[in-house]
XYZ file of C-alpha atoms in Angstrom:
32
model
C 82.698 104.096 97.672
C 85.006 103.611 100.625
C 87.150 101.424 97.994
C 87.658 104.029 95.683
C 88.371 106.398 98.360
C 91.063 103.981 99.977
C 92.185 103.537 96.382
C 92.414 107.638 95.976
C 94.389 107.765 99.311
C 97.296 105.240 98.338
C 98.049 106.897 95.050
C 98.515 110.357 96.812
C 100.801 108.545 98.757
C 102.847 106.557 96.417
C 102.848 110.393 94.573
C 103.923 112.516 97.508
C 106.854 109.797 97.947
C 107.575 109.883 94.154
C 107.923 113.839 94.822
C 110.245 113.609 97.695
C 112.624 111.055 96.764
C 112.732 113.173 93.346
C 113.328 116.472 95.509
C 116.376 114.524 97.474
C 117.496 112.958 94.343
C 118.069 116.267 92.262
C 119.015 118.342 95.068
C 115.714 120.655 95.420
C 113.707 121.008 98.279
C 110.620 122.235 97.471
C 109.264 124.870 99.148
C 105.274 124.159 100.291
């Protein structure tokens, strides 16, 4: 359980950096 947990965690993250480098790249800033 913990695995899939830790696995759950690292794709957030590898999304919420997908999501800000995409921001920076076409000049938005998203609002949260």
């Amino acid at each position: 359980m913990k695995r899939v947990l830790a696995w759950i965690g690292v794709i957030l993250m590898v999304l919420l950096v997908l999501v800000y480098t995409y921001s920076i790249a076409t000049g938005q800033i998203f609002k949260w």
